[in-house]
Coordinates of C-alpha atoms in Angstrom, one line a residue:
Chain A
M1 CA 13.7 42.4 -12.3
N2 CA 13.3 39.6 -14.8
E3 CA 15.2 41.4 -17.5
T4 CA 18.2 41.9 -15.3
I5 CA 18.3 38.2 -14.6
H6 CA 18.1 37.4 -18.3
M7 CA 20.9 39.9 -19.0
Q8 CA 23.1 38.4 -16.3
E9 CA 22.4 34.9 -17.7
A10 CA 23.4 36.2 -21.2
E11 CA 26.7 37.4 -19.8
G12 CA 27.7 33.8 -19.2
L13 CA 26.5 33.1 -15.7
K14 CA 24.1 30.4 -16.9
P15 CA 25.5 26.9 -17.2
S16 CA 25.4 25.4 -20.6
V17 CA 22.9 22.8 -19.6
S18 CA 20.5 23.5 -16.8
L19 CA 20.2 21.0 -14.0
L20 CA 16.7 19.9 -15.1
E21 CA 17.8 19.3 -18.6
E22 CA 20.7 17.2 -17.4
R23 CA 18.4 15.1 -15.3
W24 CA 16.1 14.8 -18.1
R25 CA 18.9 13.5 -20.4
I26 CA 19.8 10.9 -17.8
F27 CA 16.2 9.9 -17.5
K28 CA 15.8 9.5 -21.2
R29 CA 18.8 7.2 -21.4
N30 CA 16.8 4.7 -19.2
R31 CA 14.8 3.2 -22.1
L32 CA 12.4 1.3 -20.0
A33 CA 11.5 4.3 -17.9
Y34 CA 11.3 6.6 -20.9
A35 CA 9.0 4.2 -22.7
S36 CA 6.7 4.0 -19.6
Y37 CA 6.7 7.8 -19.4
L38 CA 5.4 7.9 -23.0
C39 CA 2.9 5.2 -22.2
L40 CA 1.6 7.3 -19.3
L41 CA 1.3 10.4 -21.4
L42 CA -0.7 8.3 -23.9
L43 CA -2.9 7.0 -21.0
L44 CA -3.5 10.6 -19.8
I45 CA -4.8 11.4 -23.3
V46 CA -6.9 8.3 -23.3
A47 CA -8.3 9.2 -19.9
V48 CA -9.3 12.7 -21.0
V49 CA -10.7 11.6 -24.3
G50 CA -12.5 8.7 -22.6
K51 CA -14.0 11.1 -20.1
V52 CA -15.3 13.3 -22.9
L53 CA -16.5 10.4 -25.1
T54 CA -18.4 8.5 -22.4
R55 CA -19.9 11.7 -21.0
W56 CA -21.3 13.2 -24.3
I57 CA -21.3 10.7 -27.0
I58 CA -24.0 8.2 -26.8
V59 CA -22.3 5.2 -28.5
F60 CA -19.7 5.2 -25.8
D61 CA -22.2 5.2 -23.0
S62 CA -20.9 2.8 -20.5
Q63 CA -24.2 2.3 -18.7
T64 CA -26.4 1.1 -21.6
V65 CA -27.9 -2.2 -20.7
R66 CA -28.5 -4.6 -23.6
L67 CA -29.8 -7.8 -22.0
S68 CA -29.9 -9.7 -25.2
E69 CA -26.2 -9.2 -25.7
K70 CA -24.8 -10.7 -22.5
F71 CA -21.3 -12.2 -22.3
L72 CA -20.2 -11.6 -25.9
P73 CA -16.5 -12.2 -26.3
P74 CA -14.2 -9.4 -27.5
L75 CA -14.3 -8.3 -31.1
T76 CA -17.9 -9.5 -31.6
A77 CA -19.6 -7.4 -34.4
F78 CA -22.9 -5.8 -33.4
T79 CA -25.5 -7.8 -35.3
S80 CA -28.4 -7.8 -32.9
T81 CA -31.8 -7.0 -34.3
I82 CA -33.5 -6.7 -30.9
T83 CA -31.3 -3.9 -29.5
P84 CA -32.3 -0.5 -30.9
E85 CA -29.9 1.0 -33.3
E86 CA -29.0 4.0 -31.1
D87 CA -27.7 1.6 -28.4
A88 CA -25.1 0.1 -30.8
P89 CA -21.5 0.2 -29.5
A90 CA -18.8 2.3 -31.0
F91 CA -17.5 1.1 -34.3
D92 CA -20.4 -1.3 -34.4
M93 CA -18.3 -3.8 -32.6
Y94 CA -17.7 -4.9 -29.0
L95 CA -14.0 -4.3 -28.9
M96 CA -13.6 -5.8 -25.4
G97 CA -16.8 -7.8 -25.2
T98 CA -19.8 -7.3 -23.0
D99 CA -20.5 -8.1 -19.4
E100 CA -23.3 -9.7 -17.5
L101 CA -25.7 -6.9 -18.3
G102 CA -24.6 -6.5 -21.9
R103 CA -22.7 -3.3 -21.1
D104 CA -19.9 -2.6 -23.5
V105 CA -16.6 -3.4 -21.6
F106 CA -14.7 -1.1 -23.9
A107 CA -16.8 1.9 -22.9
R108 CA -16.6 0.9 -19.2
M109 CA -12.8 0.6 -19.4
L110 CA -12.6 4.1 -21.0
E111 CA -14.7 5.6 -18.3
G112 CA -12.7 3.7 -15.7
T113 CA -9.4 5.0 -17.0
S114 CA -10.2 8.6 -15.9
V115 CA -11.8 7.5 -12.6
S116 CA -8.8 5.3 -11.7
L117 CA -6.3 8.0 -12.7
T118 CA -8.3 10.7 -10.8
V119 CA -8.3 8.6 -7.7
G120 CA -4.5 8.1 -8.0
F121 CA -3.7 11.7 -8.6
V122 CA -6.0 13.3 -6.1
A123 CA -5.1 10.9 -3.4
V124 CA -1.4 11.5 -4.0
G125 CA -2.0 15.2 -4.3
I126 CA -3.6 15.3 -0.8
S127 CA -0.8 13.2 0.6
V128 CA 1.9 15.4 -0.9
L129 CA 0.3 18.6 0.3
L130 CA -0.1 17.2 3.8
G131 CA 3.4 15.9 3.7
I132 CA 4.9 19.2 2.6
F133 CA 2.8 21.0 5.2
F134 CA 3.8 18.8 8.2
G135 CA 7.3 18.2 7.0
G136 CA 7.8 21.9 6.3
L137 CA 6.5 22.9 9.7
A138 CA 8.7 20.3 11.4
G139 CA 11.7 21.3 9.4
Y140 CA 11.4 25.0 9.5
Y141 CA 9.8 25.7 12.9
G142 CA 11.3 22.6 14.5
K143 CA 13.1 24.4 17.3
K144 CA 10.1 26.4 18.4
K145 CA 8.6 25.3 21.7
L146 CA 5.0 24.7 22.3
A147 CA 4.7 24.6 26.1
F148 CA 7.1 21.8 27.0
I149 CA 7.4 20.1 23.6
S150 CA 9.1 21.3 20.4
V151 CA 7.2 21.5 17.2
D152 CA 9.5 19.0 15.6
T153 CA 9.1 16.4 18.3
L154 CA 5.3 16.9 18.2
I155 CA 5.0 16.4 14.5
M156 CA 7.5 13.6 14.2
R157 CA 5.8 11.7 17.1
F158 CA 2.5 12.1 15.2
V159 CA 4.2 10.7 12.1
D160 CA 5.4 7.7 14.2
I161 CA 1.9 7.2 15.5
M162 CA 0.4 7.2 12.0
L163 CA 3.0 4.8 10.8
C164 CA 1.9 2.3 13.5
F165 CA -1.5 1.9 12.0
P166 CA -1.9 -1.0 9.6
T167 CA -2.6 1.2 6.6
F168 CA -4.9 -1.0 4.6
F169 CA -6.9 -2.1 7.6
L170 CA -7.4 1.5 8.6
I171 CA -8.4 2.5 5.1
L172 CA -10.8 -0.4 5.0
T173 CA -12.3 0.5 8.4
V174 CA -12.9 4.1 7.6
V175 CA -14.1 3.5 4.0
A176 CA -16.5 0.8 5.3
L177 CA -17.9 3.1 8.0
L178 CA -18.3 6.2 5.8
P179 CA -21.0 6.4 3.1
P180 CA -19.4 4.9 0.0
S181 CA -18.2 7.7 -2.4
I182 CA -15.3 8.1 -4.6
Y183 CA -14.2 11.3 -2.8
N184 CA -14.1 9.6 0.5
I185 CA -11.8 7.0 -0.9
M186 CA -9.4 9.6 -2.4
I187 CA -9.4 11.5 0.9
V188 CA -8.8 8.5 3.1
I189 CA -6.0 7.1 0.9
G190 CA -4.4 10.6 0.9
L191 CA -4.8 11.0 4.7
T192 CA -3.1 7.7 5.4
S193 CA -0.1 8.0 3.1
W194 CA 1.6 11.4 3.7
M195 CA 4.1 10.2 6.4
G196 CA 6.9 9.3 4.0
T197 CA 6.7 12.7 2.2
A198 CA 6.7 14.5 5.5
R199 CA 9.9 12.7 6.5
F200 CA 11.5 13.5 3.2
V201 CA 10.6 17.2 3.3
R202 CA 11.6 17.5 6.9
A203 CA 15.1 16.1 6.2
E204 CA 15.5 18.4 3.2
F205 CA 14.3 21.4 5.1
L206 CA 16.7 20.8 8.0
A207 CA 19.6 21.0 5.5
L208 CA 18.1 23.9 3.5
R209 CA 17.4 26.0 6.7
E210 CA 21.1 26.5 7.3
Q211 CA 21.9 27.6 3.8
D212 CA 22.8 31.2 2.9
F213 CA 19.9 32.0 0.6
I214 CA 17.5 31.2 3.4
A215 CA 19.4 33.4 5.8
A216 CA 19.3 36.2 3.1
A217 CA 15.6 35.7 2.7
R218 CA 15.1 35.9 6.4
S219 CA 17.2 39.0 6.7
Q220 CA 14.8 40.8 4.4
A221 CA 12.0 40.1 6.8
I222 CA 10.1 37.9 4.3
P223 CA 7.3 36.1 6.2
G224 CA 7.8 32.5 7.2
W225 CA 5.1 31.0 4.9
R226 CA 6.6 32.8 1.9
I227 CA 10.1 31.5 2.7
I228 CA 8.7 28.0 3.1
F229 CA 6.6 27.9 -0.1
I230 CA 8.5 30.2 -2.5
H231 CA 12.1 29.6 -1.4
M232 CA 12.4 26.2 0.2
V233 CA 9.7 24.0 -1.3
P234 CA 11.0 24.3 -4.9
N235 CA 14.4 23.2 -3.6
A236 CA 13.1 20.2 -1.8
I237 CA 10.5 19.0 -4.3
A238 CA 12.4 16.6 -6.4
P239 CA 12.5 13.6 -4.1
V240 CA 8.9 14.3 -3.2
L241 CA 7.7 14.2 -6.8
V242 CA 9.7 11.0 -7.4
S243 CA 8.0 9.2 -4.5
A244 CA 4.7 10.7 -5.6
T245 CA 4.9 9.0 -8.9
I246 CA 5.2 5.7 -7.1
G247 CA 2.5 6.8 -4.7
V248 CA 0.1 7.1 -7.7
A249 CA 0.8 3.5 -8.5
T250 CA 0.1 2.4 -4.9
A251 CA -3.1 4.5 -4.7
I252 CA -4.4 2.9 -7.9
L253 CA -3.7 -0.6 -6.4
T254 CA -5.3 0.3 -3.1
E255 CA -8.4 1.6 -4.9
S256 CA -8.7 -1.6 -6.9
S257 CA -8.2 -3.7 -3.7
L258 CA -11.0 -1.7 -2.0
S259 CA -13.2 -2.2 -5.0
F260 CA -12.4 -5.9 -5.0
L261 CA -13.6 -6.2 -1.4
G262 CA -16.8 -4.2 -2.3
F263 CA -15.9 -0.9 -0.6
G264 CA -14.6 0.9 -3.6
V265 CA -16.3 3.1 -6.1
Q266 CA -19.9 2.0 -6.3
P267 CA -21.9 1.1 -9.4
P268 CA -23.0 2.3 -11.8
D269 CA -19.7 4.2 -11.9
A270 CA -17.0 2.1 -13.4
T271 CA -13.4 1.8 -12.3
W272 CA -10.9 -0.9 -13.3
G273 CA -11.2 -2.3 -9.8
N274 CA -14.9 -2.7 -9.8
I275 CA -15.1 -4.0 -13.3
L276 CA -12.6 -6.7 -12.2
A277 CA -14.5 -7.3 -9.0
D278 CA -17.8 -7.7 -10.9
G279 CA -16.2 -9.9 -13.5
K280 CA -14.6 -12.4 -11.1
Q281 CA -17.9 -14.3 -10.6
F282 CA -18.0 -15.0 -14.3
I283 CA -14.3 -15.9 -14.7
F284 CA -15.0 -19.2 -16.3
D285 CA -17.7 -18.1 -18.7
A286 CA -16.4 -14.7 -19.5
P287 CA -12.7 -14.4 -18.6
W288 CA -12.2 -11.2 -20.5
I289 CA -14.2 -9.2 -18.0
T290 CA -11.6 -10.1 -15.4
F291 CA -8.5 -10.2 -17.5
I292 CA -8.8 -6.9 -19.4
P293 CA -9.1 -4.7 -16.3
G294 CA -6.5 -6.9 -14.5
F295 CA -3.9 -6.4 -17.1
A296 CA -4.8 -2.8 -17.5
I297 CA -4.1 -2.2 -13.8
L298 CA -0.9 -4.2 -14.1
F299 CA 0.4 -2.2 -17.0
V300 CA -0.5 1.2 -15.7
V301 CA 0.9 0.5 -12.2
L302 CA 4.0 -1.0 -13.8
A303 CA 4.5 2.1 -15.9
F304 CA 4.1 4.4 -12.9
N305 CA 6.6 2.3 -10.9
L306 CA 9.2 2.1 -13.7
C307 CA 8.8 5.8 -14.5
G308 CA 9.2 6.7 -10.8
E309 CA 12.2 4.5 -10.4
G310 CA 13.8 6.1 -13.6
L311 CA 13.2 9.5 -12.1
R312 CA 14.7 8.5 -8.8
E313 CA 17.8 7.3 -10.6
A314 CA 18.0 10.5 -12.6
F315 CA 17.7 12.7 -9.6
N316 CA 20.0 10.7 -7.5
P317 CA 22.8 9.6 -9.8
K318 CA 24.7 8.2 -6.9
L319 CA 22.3 5.3 -6.8
K320 CA 23.5 4.2 -10.2
E321 CA 27.2 5.1 -10.2
G322 CA 27.9 4.3 -6.5
A323 CA 26.4 1.0 -6.8
Chain B
M1 CA 21.8 -1.0 27.2
T2 CA 19.2 -1.8 29.9
R3 CA 18.5 1.9 30.2
F4 CA 18.0 2.2 26.4
I5 CA 15.6 -0.7 26.4
V6 CA 13.6 0.6 29.4
K7 CA 13.5 4.1 27.8
S8 CA 12.3 2.9 24.4
I9 CA 9.7 0.6 26.0
G10 CA 8.4 3.6 27.9
Q11 CA 8.3 5.8 24.8
R12 CA 6.4 3.0 23.0
I13 CA 3.8 2.7 25.7
V14 CA 3.1 6.5 25.4
L15 CA 2.8 6.1 21.7
L16 CA 0.5 3.1 22.2
F17 CA -1.7 5.2 24.4
F18 CA -2.1 7.9 21.7
I19 CA -2.7 5.3 19.0
S20 CA -5.5 3.8 21.0
I21 CA -7.1 7.2 21.5
I22 CA -6.9 8.1 17.8
S23 CA -8.2 4.7 16.6
H24 CA -11.0 4.9 19.2
T25 CA -12.0 8.3 18.0
I26 CA -11.9 7.4 14.3
V27 CA -14.0 4.3 14.7
H28 CA -16.6 6.0 16.9
L29 CA -16.9 9.2 15.1
A30 CA -17.4 7.6 11.7
P31 CA -21.1 7.2 10.9
G32 CA -22.6 3.8 11.1
E33 CA -23.2 2.0 14.3
P34 CA -23.6 -1.7 15.3
S35 CA -27.3 -1.1 15.8
L36 CA -27.7 0.2 12.2
V37 CA -26.1 -2.8 10.4
D38 CA -29.4 -4.3 9.5
P39 CA -31.9 -1.4 9.2
S40 CA -34.4 -3.4 7.1
N41 CA -34.9 -6.1 9.7
P42 CA -38.5 -5.8 10.7
R43 CA -37.9 -7.4 14.1
M44 CA -35.6 -4.5 15.1
K45 CA -37.8 -2.0 16.8
A46 CA -36.8 1.4 18.1
E47 CA -36.7 0.1 21.7
D48 CA -34.5 -2.8 20.6
I49 CA -32.0 -0.4 19.1
Q50 CA -32.2 1.7 22.3
R51 CA -31.5 -1.4 24.3
I52 CA -28.5 -2.4 22.2
R53 CA -27.2 1.2 22.5
T54 CA -27.5 1.1 26.2
A55 CA -26.0 -2.4 26.5
F56 CA -22.9 -1.4 24.5
H57 CA -22.6 2.0 26.2
L58 CA -23.0 3.7 22.9
D59 CA -25.0 6.5 24.5
E60 CA -22.2 7.5 26.8
P61 CA -19.7 10.3 25.8
L62 CA -16.7 9.2 23.9
H63 CA -14.2 9.4 26.7
T64 CA -16.3 7.2 28.9
Q65 CA -16.6 4.7 26.2
Y66 CA -12.8 4.8 25.8
V67 CA -12.4 4.0 29.5
Y68 CA -14.9 1.2 29.3
W69 CA -13.0 -0.3 26.4
M70 CA -9.6 0.0 28.1
K71 CA -11.0 -1.4 31.4
D72 CA -12.6 -4.4 29.6
L73 CA -9.6 -5.0 27.5
F74 CA -7.1 -5.2 30.3
T75 CA -9.4 -7.3 32.6
A76 CA -10.0 -9.6 29.6
Q77 CA -13.7 -8.9 29.9
L78 CA -14.1 -7.4 26.5
K79 CA -16.9 -9.0 24.5
S80 CA -17.6 -8.8 20.8
F81 CA -20.8 -7.0 19.9
K82 CA -21.6 -9.6 17.3
D83 CA -21.6 -12.9 19.2
N84 CA -20.7 -12.0 22.7
Q85 CA -17.5 -14.0 22.7
P86 CA -14.5 -12.7 24.5
V87 CA -12.5 -10.6 22.0
L88 CA -9.1 -11.7 23.2
K89 CA -9.9 -15.4 22.9
K90 CA -11.3 -14.8 19.4
I91 CA -8.3 -12.9 18.2
W92 CA -5.9 -15.4 19.8
G93 CA -7.7 -18.3 17.9
R94 CA -7.4 -16.4 14.6
F95 CA -3.8 -15.4 15.4
L96 CA -2.9 -19.1 15.7
N97 CA -4.4 -19.6 12.2
S98 CA -2.6 -16.7 10.7
L99 CA 0.7 -17.5 12.2
P100 CA 1.7 -20.6 10.2
L101 CA 0.7 -18.8 7.0
F102 CA 2.8 -15.8 8.0
I103 CA 5.8 -17.9 8.9
V104 CA 5.7 -20.0 5.7
G105 CA 5.2 -16.8 3.7
T106 CA 8.1 -15.1 5.4
L107 CA 10.4 -18.1 5.0
I108 CA 9.5 -18.2 1.2
T109 CA 10.2 -14.5 1.0
W110 CA 13.6 -14.6 2.6
F111 CA 14.8 -17.8 1.0
L112 CA 13.9 -16.7 -2.5
A113 CA 14.8 -13.0 -2.2
F114 CA 18.3 -13.5 -1.0
P115 CA 19.7 -15.8 -3.6
V116 CA 17.9 -13.9 -6.4
G117 CA 19.2 -10.5 -5.1
I118 CA 22.7 -11.7 -4.6
Q119 CA 22.9 -13.3 -8.0
A120 CA 21.5 -10.2 -9.6
A121 CA 24.1 -8.1 -7.8
L122 CA 27.0 -10.4 -8.7
N123 CA 26.0 -10.5 -12.4
R124 CA 25.1 -6.9 -12.7
G125 CA 23.8 -6.0 -16.1
S126 CA 23.4 -9.6 -17.2
V127 CA 20.2 -11.0 -18.7
F128 CA 19.3 -12.5 -15.3
D129 CA 19.7 -9.2 -13.6
K130 CA 17.6 -7.3 -16.1
M131 CA 14.9 -10.0 -16.1
G132 CA 14.9 -10.0 -12.3
T133 CA 14.5 -6.3 -12.2
F134 CA 11.7 -6.2 -14.6
L135 CA 9.9 -9.2 -13.1
S136 CA 10.1 -7.8 -9.6
Y137 CA 8.5 -4.5 -10.8
A138 CA 5.8 -6.6 -12.6
L139 CA 5.2 -8.5 -9.4
I140 CA 4.9 -5.4 -7.3
S141 CA 2.5 -3.9 -9.8
I142 CA 0.1 -6.8 -10.3
P143 CA -2.9 -6.6 -8.0
G144 CA -2.6 -9.4 -5.5
F145 CA -6.1 -10.6 -5.8
F146 CA -5.9 -10.8 -9.6
L147 CA -2.7 -12.9 -9.4
S148 CA -4.4 -15.1 -6.8
Y149 CA -7.4 -15.7 -9.1
I150 CA -5.1 -16.7 -12.0
C151 CA -3.2 -18.9 -9.7
I152 CA -6.2 -20.6 -8.2
I153 CA -7.6 -21.4 -11.6
F154 CA -4.3 -22.6 -12.9
M155 CA -3.6 -24.9 -9.8
V156 CA -7.1 -26.3 -9.7
K157 CA -7.2 -27.0 -13.4
T158 CA -3.7 -28.5 -13.8
F159 CA -3.0 -30.3 -10.5
N160 CA -6.6 -30.8 -9.4
V161 CA -5.7 -29.9 -5.8
P162 CA -7.9 -28.1 -3.2
V163 CA -6.8 -24.5 -2.4
I164 CA -9.6 -22.7 -0.6
G165 CA -9.9 -22.8 3.2
M166 CA -7.6 -24.4 5.7
R167 CA -8.5 -28.1 5.1
T168 CA -10.8 -30.2 3.1
F169 CA -14.0 -31.1 4.9
G170 CA -14.7 -34.8 5.3
L171 CA -11.0 -35.8 5.5
E172 CA -10.9 -35.9 9.3
D173 CA -10.8 -39.7 9.3
A174 CA -8.3 -40.1 6.5
G175 CA -4.8 -41.3 7.1
F176 CA -2.1 -39.1 8.5
L177 CA -0.2 -38.8 5.3
L178 CA -3.3 -37.8 3.3
R179 CA -4.3 -35.3 5.9
S180 CA -0.9 -33.6 6.0
M181 CA -0.7 -33.5 2.2
D182 CA -4.1 -31.8 2.2
R183 CA -2.9 -29.3 4.7
V184 CA 0.2 -28.6 2.7
W185 CA -1.7 -28.0 -0.5
H186 CA -4.0 -25.6 1.3
W187 CA -1.0 -23.7 2.7
T188 CA 1.0 -23.5 -0.5
I189 CA -0.8 -21.0 -2.6
P190 CA -1.9 -18.5 0.0
A191 CA 1.6 -18.5 1.4
F192 CA 3.2 -18.0 -2.0
M193 CA 0.7 -15.3 -2.9
S194 CA 1.4 -13.3 0.3
A195 CA 5.2 -13.8 -0.3
V196 CA 5.2 -12.6 -3.9
A197 CA 5.3 -8.9 -3.3
G198 CA 7.7 -9.4 -0.4
V199 CA 10.1 -11.4 -2.7
A200 CA 10.0 -8.7 -5.3
I201 CA 10.7 -5.8 -2.9
L202 CA 13.2 -7.6 -0.8
S203 CA 15.3 -8.9 -3.7
R204 CA 15.7 -5.4 -5.0
Y205 CA 16.9 -4.3 -1.6
V206 CA 19.3 -7.2 -1.3
R207 CA 20.6 -6.4 -4.8
S208 CA 21.3 -2.7 -4.1
Q209 CA 22.8 -3.5 -0.7
M210 CA 25.1 -6.2 -2.1
L211 CA 26.2 -3.8 -4.9
E212 CA 27.1 -1.2 -2.3
V213 CA 29.1 -3.6 -0.3
I214 CA 30.9 -5.3 -3.2
N215 CA 32.6 -2.1 -4.2
Q216 CA 34.0 -1.4 -0.8
D217 CA 37.8 -1.5 -0.1
Y218 CA 37.7 -4.4 2.3
I219 CA 36.2 -6.6 -0.4
R220 CA 39.1 -5.7 -2.6
T221 CA 41.5 -6.5 0.3
A222 CA 39.8 -9.8 0.8
R223 CA 40.3 -10.7 -2.9
A224 CA 43.9 -9.5 -2.8
K225 CA 44.5 -11.8 0.2
G226 CA 43.7 -14.6 -2.2
L227 CA 40.5 -15.7 -0.5
S228 CA 38.2 -17.9 -2.6
E229 CA 35.4 -16.0 -4.3
D230 CA 32.8 -17.7 -2.2
A231 CA 34.5 -16.6 1.0
V232 CA 34.7 -13.1 -0.3
I233 CA 31.1 -12.9 -1.3
Y234 CA 29.4 -14.8 1.5
R235 CA 31.7 -14.3 4.5
H236 CA 32.9 -10.7 3.9
G237 CA 30.3 -9.3 1.6
L238 CA 27.0 -10.8 2.6
R239 CA 27.6 -10.4 6.4
N240 CA 28.0 -6.7 6.0
A241 CA 25.1 -6.4 3.5
L242 CA 22.8 -8.1 6.0
L243 CA 22.7 -5.3 8.5
P244 CA 19.8 -3.2 7.2
F245 CA 17.7 -6.3 6.8
I246 CA 17.5 -6.6 10.6
T247 CA 15.3 -3.5 10.5
M248 CA 13.2 -4.9 7.7
F249 CA 12.6 -8.1 9.6
G250 CA 11.1 -6.2 12.5
L251 CA 8.9 -4.3 10.1
T252 CA 7.4 -7.4 8.5
I253 CA 5.7 -8.4 11.7
P254 CA 2.7 -6.1 11.3
G255 CA 2.1 -7.8 7.9
L256 CA 0.3 -10.4 10.0
I257 CA -2.8 -8.3 10.0
G258 CA -2.7 -5.5 7.5
G259 CA -1.3 -7.4 4.5
S260 CA -3.5 -10.5 4.9
V261 CA -7.0 -9.0 4.6
I262 CA -7.2 -9.6 0.9
F263 CA -5.5 -13.0 0.8
E264 CA -7.4 -14.4 3.7
T265 CA -10.7 -13.2 2.1
I266 CA -9.8 -14.8 -1.2
F267 CA -8.7 -18.1 0.2
A268 CA -11.3 -18.2 3.0
W269 CA -8.5 -18.5 5.5
P270 CA -9.9 -18.0 9.0
G271 CA -7.1 -15.7 10.2
M272 CA -6.8 -12.3 11.8
G273 CA -7.2 -10.2 8.6
R274 CA -10.5 -12.0 7.8
L275 CA -11.6 -11.5 11.4
G276 CA -11.0 -7.8 10.9
F277 CA -12.9 -7.8 7.6
E278 CA -15.9 -9.6 9.2
A279 CA -15.7 -7.2 12.2
I280 CA -15.8 -4.2 9.9
L281 CA -18.8 -5.5 8.0
A282 CA -20.6 -6.1 11.3
R283 CA -19.5 -2.8 12.9
D284 CA -18.1 -4.9 15.7
F285 CA -16.3 -2.0 17.4
P286 CA -14.5 -4.0 20.1
V287 CA -13.0 -6.4 17.7
I288 CA -11.9 -3.6 15.2
L289 CA -10.4 -1.5 17.9
T290 CA -8.6 -4.4 19.6
L291 CA -7.2 -5.6 16.3
N292 CA -5.9 -2.2 15.6
F293 CA -4.4 -2.1 19.0
V294 CA -2.8 -5.5 18.7
S295 CA -1.3 -4.6 15.3
A296 CA 0.1 -1.4 16.7
I297 CA 1.6 -3.5 19.5
L298 CA 3.1 -5.7 16.9
V299 CA 4.6 -2.8 15.0
L300 CA 6.1 -1.4 18.1
I301 CA 7.5 -4.8 19.2
G302 CA 8.9 -5.1 15.7
T303 CA 10.7 -1.8 15.8
L304 CA 11.9 -2.4 19.3
V305 CA 13.3 -5.9 18.4
S306 CA 15.1 -4.5 15.3
D307 CA 16.5 -1.6 17.3
I308 CA 17.9 -3.9 19.9
L309 CA 19.2 -6.4 17.3
Y310 CA 20.9 -3.6 15.4
A311 CA 22.7 -2.6 18.5
V312 CA 23.7 -6.2 19.2
V313 CA 25.0 -6.9 15.7
D314 CA 26.6 -3.6 14.8
P315 CA 29.4 -2.8 17.3
R316 CA 29.6 0.8 16.0
I317 CA 26.3 1.6 17.7
K318 CA 26.7 2.6 21.3
F319 CA 24.3 3.9 23.9

């Protein structure tokens, strides 16, 4: 099967540049977006490396308390004689200073990178899956009747209802009532942000449903779920992924706001949000504890936003040309 | 037209009913009860907890509790668990505090976003446009509370003005001028902070909307007629570009509650968002639920108003 396709392509059926490559080229031309894409790749590596380092290598331990080393400014060399040698920070230097318990802010930021990114990606993953599921149902089985109401009406009314909740207030309510845990936060953020994706997917599916290749698939008695996931979703996924990129940014911001209010990820686990929230009490004595995570959040969210916007322009060239 | 309004109000009431059911279920099914807020209090005995549970109907099945809530809400009998004050009165008081902040914030948003967006669209690709684009992304990306902290420190250190709370204590006997200046200072930063993200988002929308309109044929016609550039841009262009913003205006109304939790907490502003935050901490179910309900009503009113305005403004829309 695969071979025949390749042969057909070799016979000249394949366009010189595939659609994806063309989009990619347009995306690359947007220097700001491409730069932020590279930054995000770097951040991903930092997150993975940071996870490994803080987990297994003792000098990067983010929870080592050194009470004699409180509030040291960034780039202070490790000279203490009281603190045992094995608790010394990486490179024998507090690259980003220490906090009110003498913990190494650099190590905490490293640990926080992976936690913050995980929160962002998992929350968006949940919301994308839910969005595709509900949007797909509404788009594909929309005309089916359940008793007196069609599937489409039912799901879209539900989307309307969900849109009426003040999102942040709802997240806050649920997170405050549930036992504090990082998984609850991811799930709650995911559960309250799928509505936009569902609308996108439904709109795409309504258009796709009428196309010939879907009719062809249906004529071969391929089951509905297979048509949805194998045939339709790949064709509708581009706008979803674009909005997901921006969704990650929003999720990271939401998590940091929750942490700021004290409902986020609980100590001793570090995220950028709760490092910032802890540091804010010492903003005059030790401004670096507030400013380092603050600017880290700013840059990462900015990178996600710019990257998402670049992708949106690449996948929807009309935005740029028509304007 | 009347039929359309009646019909959409009817639809919204049905939506509201489902919203109230869902929020009631979420709040009551989540673990954590008003009686468990202070478990370490030695004066709370098992029978006290039982008494609280009975007094608040917490032992009844969910649907009965829902009926109690609805009945009390609509007869204005609903009392807060925390201090036994009528909920509606409490919310109304806080609403009056939130309202000026919201109005000032909205005014700042709209008065800043439009000139910036229009200028960016007219000088597309200029330094101003590029800076504006980048700055608006930066402002969307910065955590609001972080920016607020920087701003508070900056304002207090440079101008030596009070920023926390609604007014300075002990100034009640001061002259009118001093008192009003004090009020204005207290307003400025929270209003600006809550407007920042709005300005960034809205100015982007204005820009893209203006760009779309400016390339239309009727703009070329207007220019060809020999109209002055100002008339072309503002009378012919802007008017048409304004249409989608009617919808956006309706959608900003719910920001009264949801968007203000963080800023009202930071600036110790006794508004609705802070009321909600305090209610959540105290597991004050009636207040949480009613706030949710009120904000859903605000959303629905917002969309209704924008639907109607859209029909009024755009003659192409018929019912």
